[in-house]
Every structure is written in C-alpha cells, then in structure tokens.
Short mmCIF file of C-alpha atoms in Angstrom, two decimals:
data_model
loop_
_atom_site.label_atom_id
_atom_site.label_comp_id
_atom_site.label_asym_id
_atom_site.label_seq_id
_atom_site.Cartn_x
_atom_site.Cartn_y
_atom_site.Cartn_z
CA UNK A 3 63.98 20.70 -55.92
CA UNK A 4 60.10 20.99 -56.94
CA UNK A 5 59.88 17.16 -56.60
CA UNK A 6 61.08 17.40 -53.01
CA UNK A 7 59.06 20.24 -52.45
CA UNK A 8 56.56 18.33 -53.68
CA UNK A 9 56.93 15.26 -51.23
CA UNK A 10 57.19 17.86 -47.86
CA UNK A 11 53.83 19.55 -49.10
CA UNK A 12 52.60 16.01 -49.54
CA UNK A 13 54.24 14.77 -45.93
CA UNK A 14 52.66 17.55 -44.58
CA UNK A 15 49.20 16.99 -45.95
CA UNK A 16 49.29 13.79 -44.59
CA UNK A 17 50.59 14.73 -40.69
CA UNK A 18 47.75 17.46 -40.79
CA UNK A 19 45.29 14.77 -42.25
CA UNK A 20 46.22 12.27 -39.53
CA UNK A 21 46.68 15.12 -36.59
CA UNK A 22 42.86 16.65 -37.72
CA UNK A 23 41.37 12.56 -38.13
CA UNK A 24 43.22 11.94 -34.09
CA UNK A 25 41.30 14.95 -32.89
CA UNK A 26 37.97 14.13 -33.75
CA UNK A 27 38.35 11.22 -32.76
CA UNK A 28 39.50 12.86 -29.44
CA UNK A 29 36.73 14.78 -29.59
CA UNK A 30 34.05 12.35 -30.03
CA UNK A 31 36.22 9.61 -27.71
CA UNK A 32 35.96 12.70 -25.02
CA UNK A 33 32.10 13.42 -25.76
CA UNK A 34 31.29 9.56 -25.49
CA UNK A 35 32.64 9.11 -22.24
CA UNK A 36 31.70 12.66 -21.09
CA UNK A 37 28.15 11.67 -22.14
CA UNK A 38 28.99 8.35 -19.92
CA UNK A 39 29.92 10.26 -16.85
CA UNK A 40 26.91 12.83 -17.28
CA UNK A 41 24.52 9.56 -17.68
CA UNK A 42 25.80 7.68 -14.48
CA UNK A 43 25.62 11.20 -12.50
CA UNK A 44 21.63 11.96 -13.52
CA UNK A 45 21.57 7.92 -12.65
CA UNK A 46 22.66 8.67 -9.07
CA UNK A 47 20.52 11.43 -8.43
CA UNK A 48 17.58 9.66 -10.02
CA UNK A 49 18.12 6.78 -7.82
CA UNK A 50 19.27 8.82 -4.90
CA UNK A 51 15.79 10.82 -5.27
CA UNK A 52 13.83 7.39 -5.58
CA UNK A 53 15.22 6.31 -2.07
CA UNK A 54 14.68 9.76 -0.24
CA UNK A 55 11.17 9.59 -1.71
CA UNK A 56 10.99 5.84 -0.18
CA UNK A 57 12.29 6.86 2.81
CA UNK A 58 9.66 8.83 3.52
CA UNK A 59 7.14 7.36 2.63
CA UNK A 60 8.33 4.52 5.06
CA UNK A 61 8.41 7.50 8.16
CA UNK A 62 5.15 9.12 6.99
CA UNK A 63 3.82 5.35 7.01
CA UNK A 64 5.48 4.56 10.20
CA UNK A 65 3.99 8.13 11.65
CA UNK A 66 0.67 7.06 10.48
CA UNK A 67 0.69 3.30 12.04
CA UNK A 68 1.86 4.73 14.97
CA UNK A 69 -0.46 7.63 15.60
CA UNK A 70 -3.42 4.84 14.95
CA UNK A 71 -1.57 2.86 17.54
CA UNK A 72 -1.76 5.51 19.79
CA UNK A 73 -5.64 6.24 18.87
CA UNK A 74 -6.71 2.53 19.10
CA UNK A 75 -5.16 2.79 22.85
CA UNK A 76 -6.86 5.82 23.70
CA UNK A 77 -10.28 3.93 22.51
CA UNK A 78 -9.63 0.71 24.14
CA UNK A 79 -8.40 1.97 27.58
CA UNK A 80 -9.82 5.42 28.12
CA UNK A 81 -12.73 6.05 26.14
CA UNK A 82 -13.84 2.37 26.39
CA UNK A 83 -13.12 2.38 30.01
CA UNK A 84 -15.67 5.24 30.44
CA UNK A 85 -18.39 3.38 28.80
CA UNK A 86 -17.73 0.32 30.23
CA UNK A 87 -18.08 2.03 33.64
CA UNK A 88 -21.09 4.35 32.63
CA UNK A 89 -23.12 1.38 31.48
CA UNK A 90 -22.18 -0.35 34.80
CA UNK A 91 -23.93 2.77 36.44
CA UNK A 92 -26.75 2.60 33.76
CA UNK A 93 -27.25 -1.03 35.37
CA UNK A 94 -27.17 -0.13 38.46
CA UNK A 95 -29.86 2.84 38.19
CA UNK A 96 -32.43 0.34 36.07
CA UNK A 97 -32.03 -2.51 39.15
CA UNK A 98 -32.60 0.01 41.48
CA UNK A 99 -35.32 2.13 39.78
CA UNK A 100 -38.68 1.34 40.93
CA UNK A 101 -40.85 2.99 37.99
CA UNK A 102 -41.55 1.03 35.13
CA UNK A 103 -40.43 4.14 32.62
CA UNK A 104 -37.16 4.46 34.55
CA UNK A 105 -36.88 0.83 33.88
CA UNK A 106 -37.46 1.20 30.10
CA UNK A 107 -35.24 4.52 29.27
CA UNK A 108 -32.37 2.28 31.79
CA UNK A 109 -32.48 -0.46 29.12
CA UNK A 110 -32.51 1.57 26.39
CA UNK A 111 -29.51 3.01 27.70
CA UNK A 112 -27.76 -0.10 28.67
CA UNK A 113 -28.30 -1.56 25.37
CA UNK A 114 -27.39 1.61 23.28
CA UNK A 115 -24.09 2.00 25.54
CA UNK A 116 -23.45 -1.93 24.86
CA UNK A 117 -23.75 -1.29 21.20
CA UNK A 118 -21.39 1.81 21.65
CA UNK A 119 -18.72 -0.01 23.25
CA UNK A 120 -19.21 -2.70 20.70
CA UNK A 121 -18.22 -0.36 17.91
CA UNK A 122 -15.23 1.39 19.80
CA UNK A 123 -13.61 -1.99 20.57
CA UNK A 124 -14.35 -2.85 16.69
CA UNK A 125 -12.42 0.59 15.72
CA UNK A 126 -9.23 -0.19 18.11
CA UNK A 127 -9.12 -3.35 16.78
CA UNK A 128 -8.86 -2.62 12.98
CA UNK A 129 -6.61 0.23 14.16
CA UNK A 130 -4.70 -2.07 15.78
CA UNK A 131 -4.66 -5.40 14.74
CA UNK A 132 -3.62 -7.79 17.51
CA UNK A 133 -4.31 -10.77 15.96
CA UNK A 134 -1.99 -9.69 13.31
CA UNK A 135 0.99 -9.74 15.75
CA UNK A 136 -0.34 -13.11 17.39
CA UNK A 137 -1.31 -14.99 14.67
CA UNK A 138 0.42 -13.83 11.50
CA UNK A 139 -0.52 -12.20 8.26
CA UNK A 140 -2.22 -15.27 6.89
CA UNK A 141 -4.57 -15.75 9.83
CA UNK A 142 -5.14 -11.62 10.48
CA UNK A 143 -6.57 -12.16 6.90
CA UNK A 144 -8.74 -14.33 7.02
CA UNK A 145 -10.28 -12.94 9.79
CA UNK A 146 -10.68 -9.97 8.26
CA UNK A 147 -12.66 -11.51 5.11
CA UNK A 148 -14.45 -13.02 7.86
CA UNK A 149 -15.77 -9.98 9.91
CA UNK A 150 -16.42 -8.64 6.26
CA UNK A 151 -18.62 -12.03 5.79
CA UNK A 152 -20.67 -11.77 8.78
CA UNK A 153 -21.78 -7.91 8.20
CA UNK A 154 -24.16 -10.23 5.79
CA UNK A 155 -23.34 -7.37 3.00
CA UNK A 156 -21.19 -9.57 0.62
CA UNK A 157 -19.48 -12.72 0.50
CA UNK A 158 -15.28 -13.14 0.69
CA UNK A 159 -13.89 -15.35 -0.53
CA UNK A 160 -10.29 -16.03 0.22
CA UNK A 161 -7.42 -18.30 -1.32
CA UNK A 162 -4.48 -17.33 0.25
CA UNK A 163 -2.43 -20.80 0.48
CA UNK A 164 0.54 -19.11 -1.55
CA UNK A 165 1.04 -15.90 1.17
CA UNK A 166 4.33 -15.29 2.22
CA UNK A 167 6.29 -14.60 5.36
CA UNK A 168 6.46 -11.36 5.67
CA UNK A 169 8.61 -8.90 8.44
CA UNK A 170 6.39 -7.14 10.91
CA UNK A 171 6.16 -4.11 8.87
CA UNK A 172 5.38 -4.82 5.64
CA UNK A 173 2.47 -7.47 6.78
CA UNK A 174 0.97 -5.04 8.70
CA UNK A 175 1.50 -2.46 5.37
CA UNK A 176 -0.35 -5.39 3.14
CA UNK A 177 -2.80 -5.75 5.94
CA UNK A 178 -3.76 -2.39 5.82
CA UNK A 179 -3.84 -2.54 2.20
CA UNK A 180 -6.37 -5.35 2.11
CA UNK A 181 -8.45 -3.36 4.63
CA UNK A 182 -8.63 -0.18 1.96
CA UNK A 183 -9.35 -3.08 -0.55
CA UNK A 184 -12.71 -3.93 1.11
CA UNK A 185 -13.44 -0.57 2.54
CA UNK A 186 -13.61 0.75 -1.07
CA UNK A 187 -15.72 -2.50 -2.23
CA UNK A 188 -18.17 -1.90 0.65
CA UNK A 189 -18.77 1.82 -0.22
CA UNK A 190 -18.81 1.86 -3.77
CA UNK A 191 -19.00 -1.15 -5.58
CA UNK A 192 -22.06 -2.91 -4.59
CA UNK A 193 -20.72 -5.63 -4.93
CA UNK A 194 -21.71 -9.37 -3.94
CA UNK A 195 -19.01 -11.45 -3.95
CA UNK A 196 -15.22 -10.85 -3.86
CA UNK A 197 -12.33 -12.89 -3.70
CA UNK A 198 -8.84 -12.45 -2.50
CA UNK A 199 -6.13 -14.73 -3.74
CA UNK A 200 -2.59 -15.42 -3.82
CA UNK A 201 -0.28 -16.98 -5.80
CA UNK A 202 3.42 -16.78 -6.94
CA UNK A 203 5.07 -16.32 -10.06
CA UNK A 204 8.49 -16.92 -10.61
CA UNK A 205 10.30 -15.26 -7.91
CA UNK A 206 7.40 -12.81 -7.52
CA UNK A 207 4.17 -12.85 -5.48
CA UNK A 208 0.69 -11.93 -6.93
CA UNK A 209 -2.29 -10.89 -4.73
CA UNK A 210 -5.63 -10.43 -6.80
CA UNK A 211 -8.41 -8.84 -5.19
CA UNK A 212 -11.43 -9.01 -7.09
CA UNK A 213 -15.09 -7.86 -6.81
CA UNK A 214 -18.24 -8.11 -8.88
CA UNK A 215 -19.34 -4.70 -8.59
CA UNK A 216 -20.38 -2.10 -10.74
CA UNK A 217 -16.75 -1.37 -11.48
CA UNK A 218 -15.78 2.17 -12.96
CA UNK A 219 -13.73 4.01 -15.67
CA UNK A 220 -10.04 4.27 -13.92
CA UNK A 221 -9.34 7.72 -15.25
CA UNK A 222 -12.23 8.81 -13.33
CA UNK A 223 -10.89 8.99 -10.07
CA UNK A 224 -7.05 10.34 -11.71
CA UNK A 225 -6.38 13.82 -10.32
CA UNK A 226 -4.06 16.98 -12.59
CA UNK A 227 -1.03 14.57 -12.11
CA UNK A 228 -2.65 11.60 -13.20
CA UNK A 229 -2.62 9.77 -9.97
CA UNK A 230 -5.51 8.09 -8.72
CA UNK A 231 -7.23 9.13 -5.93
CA UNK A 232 -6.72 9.11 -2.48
CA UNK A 233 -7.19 5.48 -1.95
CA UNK A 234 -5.59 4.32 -4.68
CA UNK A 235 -3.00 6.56 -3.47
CA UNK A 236 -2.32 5.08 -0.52
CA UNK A 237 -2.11 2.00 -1.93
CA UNK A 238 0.42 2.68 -4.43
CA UNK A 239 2.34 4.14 -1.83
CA UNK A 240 2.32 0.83 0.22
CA UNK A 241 2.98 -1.02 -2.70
CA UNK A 242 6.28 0.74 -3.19
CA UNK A 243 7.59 0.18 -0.14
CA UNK A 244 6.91 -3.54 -0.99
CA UNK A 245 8.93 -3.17 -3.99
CA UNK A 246 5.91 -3.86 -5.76
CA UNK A 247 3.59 -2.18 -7.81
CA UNK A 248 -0.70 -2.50 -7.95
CA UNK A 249 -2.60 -2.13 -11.16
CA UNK A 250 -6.30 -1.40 -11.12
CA UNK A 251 -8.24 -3.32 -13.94
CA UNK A 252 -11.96 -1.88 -13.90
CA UNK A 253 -14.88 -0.73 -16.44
CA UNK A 254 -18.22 0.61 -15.53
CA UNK A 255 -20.49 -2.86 -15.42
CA UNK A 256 -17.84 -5.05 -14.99
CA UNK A 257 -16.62 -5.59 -11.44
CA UNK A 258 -12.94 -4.59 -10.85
CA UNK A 259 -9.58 -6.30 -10.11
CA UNK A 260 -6.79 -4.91 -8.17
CA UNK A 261 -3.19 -7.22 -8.38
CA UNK A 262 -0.74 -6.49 -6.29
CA UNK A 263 2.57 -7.75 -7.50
CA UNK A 264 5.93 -8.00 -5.22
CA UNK A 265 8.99 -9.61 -4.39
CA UNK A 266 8.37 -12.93 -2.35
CA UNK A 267 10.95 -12.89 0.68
CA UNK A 268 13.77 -15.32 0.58
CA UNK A 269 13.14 -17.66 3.90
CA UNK A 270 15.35 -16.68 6.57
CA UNK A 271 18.20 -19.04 7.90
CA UNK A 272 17.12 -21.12 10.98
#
C-alpha cells in the first residue's frame, strides 16, 4: 500500500513537473511571439510615419517649386514687361530731349533700367530654369557653374560625366540643391575654386561638391534639435526625397565638402 502510494505521489510529481515546465514554456513561447507582433506593429507605424513625413515634404517641395514658378512668371511677363516698356519711353524722351542734361539723366536712366531688367530676367530664370526642361540636368548644370564662372568671383569646376537620368522632379530637386550649394559658397566661404563631381558607386550615385574656403565647425550652424541650419536643412530635406542622404565634411581653415549620396535610376525600357 505505501509503495503504491508512493509511486502516485511520485506520478504526480512528475505530471505537475511536466504541466509547470509546458507552461513556461507557454509563457515564454507566448511572450516571444507577442514581443514579435508588438515589434512588427511599432515597425509599421515607424515606417508608416517615415512616408507621411516624405509625403510632405514632396507637397511642401512641390508648393514651393510651384509658387517660384508662379513668381518667375510674374517677373518675366509683368514686372519685366513694365520695364521693358518704361525704358522704351526713357528712349524715347532722351531722342527727343533737346537739353544736354535731359540727355544725360535719359541715359542714366536707360542704362540703370537695362541693368534692372537684366537682373529680373536673371531671377526668373534661376526661379525657373528653362534650360533645365530643354536641355536636361547635365547641361542645366553646367550652365549654372558657368554663370557662377563668369561673375569672375571663383572658379567651377565641374566633372559630371557619371550624372544620371533623372525624372523631371527630382532633377529639378538636385538642381536646386546645387544652386543652395554655390549660393552658400558665394556668401560665406570665400572661396576660390570649387568643384562639382560625380561618380557612381556600386548601385549608388555620389555627387561631391567641394570648395576651398575658409570652411567652419559643423556644429556651429546645428540648432536645439541638432539639425543644421536652414540651408543645410533644405538640403537634407531634398536629399530624402532622393532616397539619399548629404553629409557635410568641414573645419574652420580647411575648405568644406558636401557628398550627396543616392540611388542611381534603373534606365527605363525603350
């Protein structure tokens, strides 16, 4: 009788052994893939947040190209029309003037008006970029480091054999890019020489920008949140929506670098 006993107390100790060890593993089998669903959830949103941040960035970009748009036609065929057609009166007043000072102020005018008009039609063009949409990203480029060339400031020079095909919108987001590139270089670096190049690596493509400036100490210009400033802002922003990302490589005395890294496009199907 005890020995029986004896074995059901055993038999018993076992079950509850076994039945306790098949819980926690329950348990922890339970917690793992609880942990599992949990992770994939935060995943979503995280990702879900990334593209609703994207997304508008992409309509506060759009908003922005567009309101320019809408600027650099306001320049080029109202205000620009008014100028045109006040210097044409200005013209007219100094060939029909018969006083030699009337003459004089008349030209002063006229060329003051011409350089006026000069400036506007510069201003609609970098707002928008026509040769961009004529003769591609490549070209628009160059011609940019050109007009930067001729203001006999500094010297571009520009390597950009390795560009891309871009769509319409992101060429005109890289040209506008470039454009903060050597707006910044031409107001603070005092520089003399820069260089814009392109190249690919792997299935990634790597624009350099590069100056001989003065450079500066990066966490100068980083606001509270550690973002840059404004311009470097914006051009983190534009890199994003290239997929890409821009690091800024700078020290006071020693010129600075900015490389743009992104996704090269696969070539579309004839």
């Amino acid at each position: 009788m005890e020995v029986t006993e004896e074995i059901n107390s055993e038999g018993i100790l076992i079950v509850g052994t076994i039945l306790i060890f098949s819980l926690m593993v329950l348990l922890i089998v339970f917690f793992v893939l609880y942990q599992r669903r949990l992770y994939r959830q935060q995943e979503a949103m995280r990702l879900a947040e990334q593209q609703y941040q994207k997304e508008l960035l992409r309509a506060a970009d759009q908003t922005r190209e567009k309101e320019q748009q809408r600027i650099a036609q306001e320049l080029h065929d109202g205000v620009g029309a008014m100028l045109s057609t006040t210097r044409m009166y200005v013209q007219q007043v100094q060939r029909l003037a018969g006083k030699e000072k009337a003459n004089e102020f008349a030209e002063r005018a006229d060329k003051l008006l011409g350089e006026t008009l000069t400036g506007v039609r510069r201003i609609a063009q970098d707002m928008k970029p026509v040769i961009l949409e004529t003769m591609g990203l490549k070209e628009a480029l160059l011609n940019l480091a050109e007009k930067v060339t001729e203001t006999g400031q500094v010297t571009v020079t520009s390597e950009l054999e390795a560009l891309p095909t871009l769509p319409a919108e992101d060429s005109l987001r890289m040209y506008r890019m470039v454009q903060e590139m050597l707006s910044n270089a031409l107001k603070y670096a005092q520089a003399k020489e820069l260089t814009l190049s392109a190249r690919t690596e792997g299935d990634q493509t790597v624009l350099t920008f590069t100056d001989d400036g003065i450079g500066f100490d990066p966490n100068q210009v980083k606001g509270p949140d550690g973002q840059g400033g404004m311009g470097l802002r914006t051009l983190e922003s534009r890199a994003s929506l290239l997929e890409g990302t821009i690091n800024i490589n700078s020290a006071p005395g020693k010129g600075t670098t900015l490389t743009l890294q992104f996704p090269t496009p696969k070539p579309t199907p004839a």
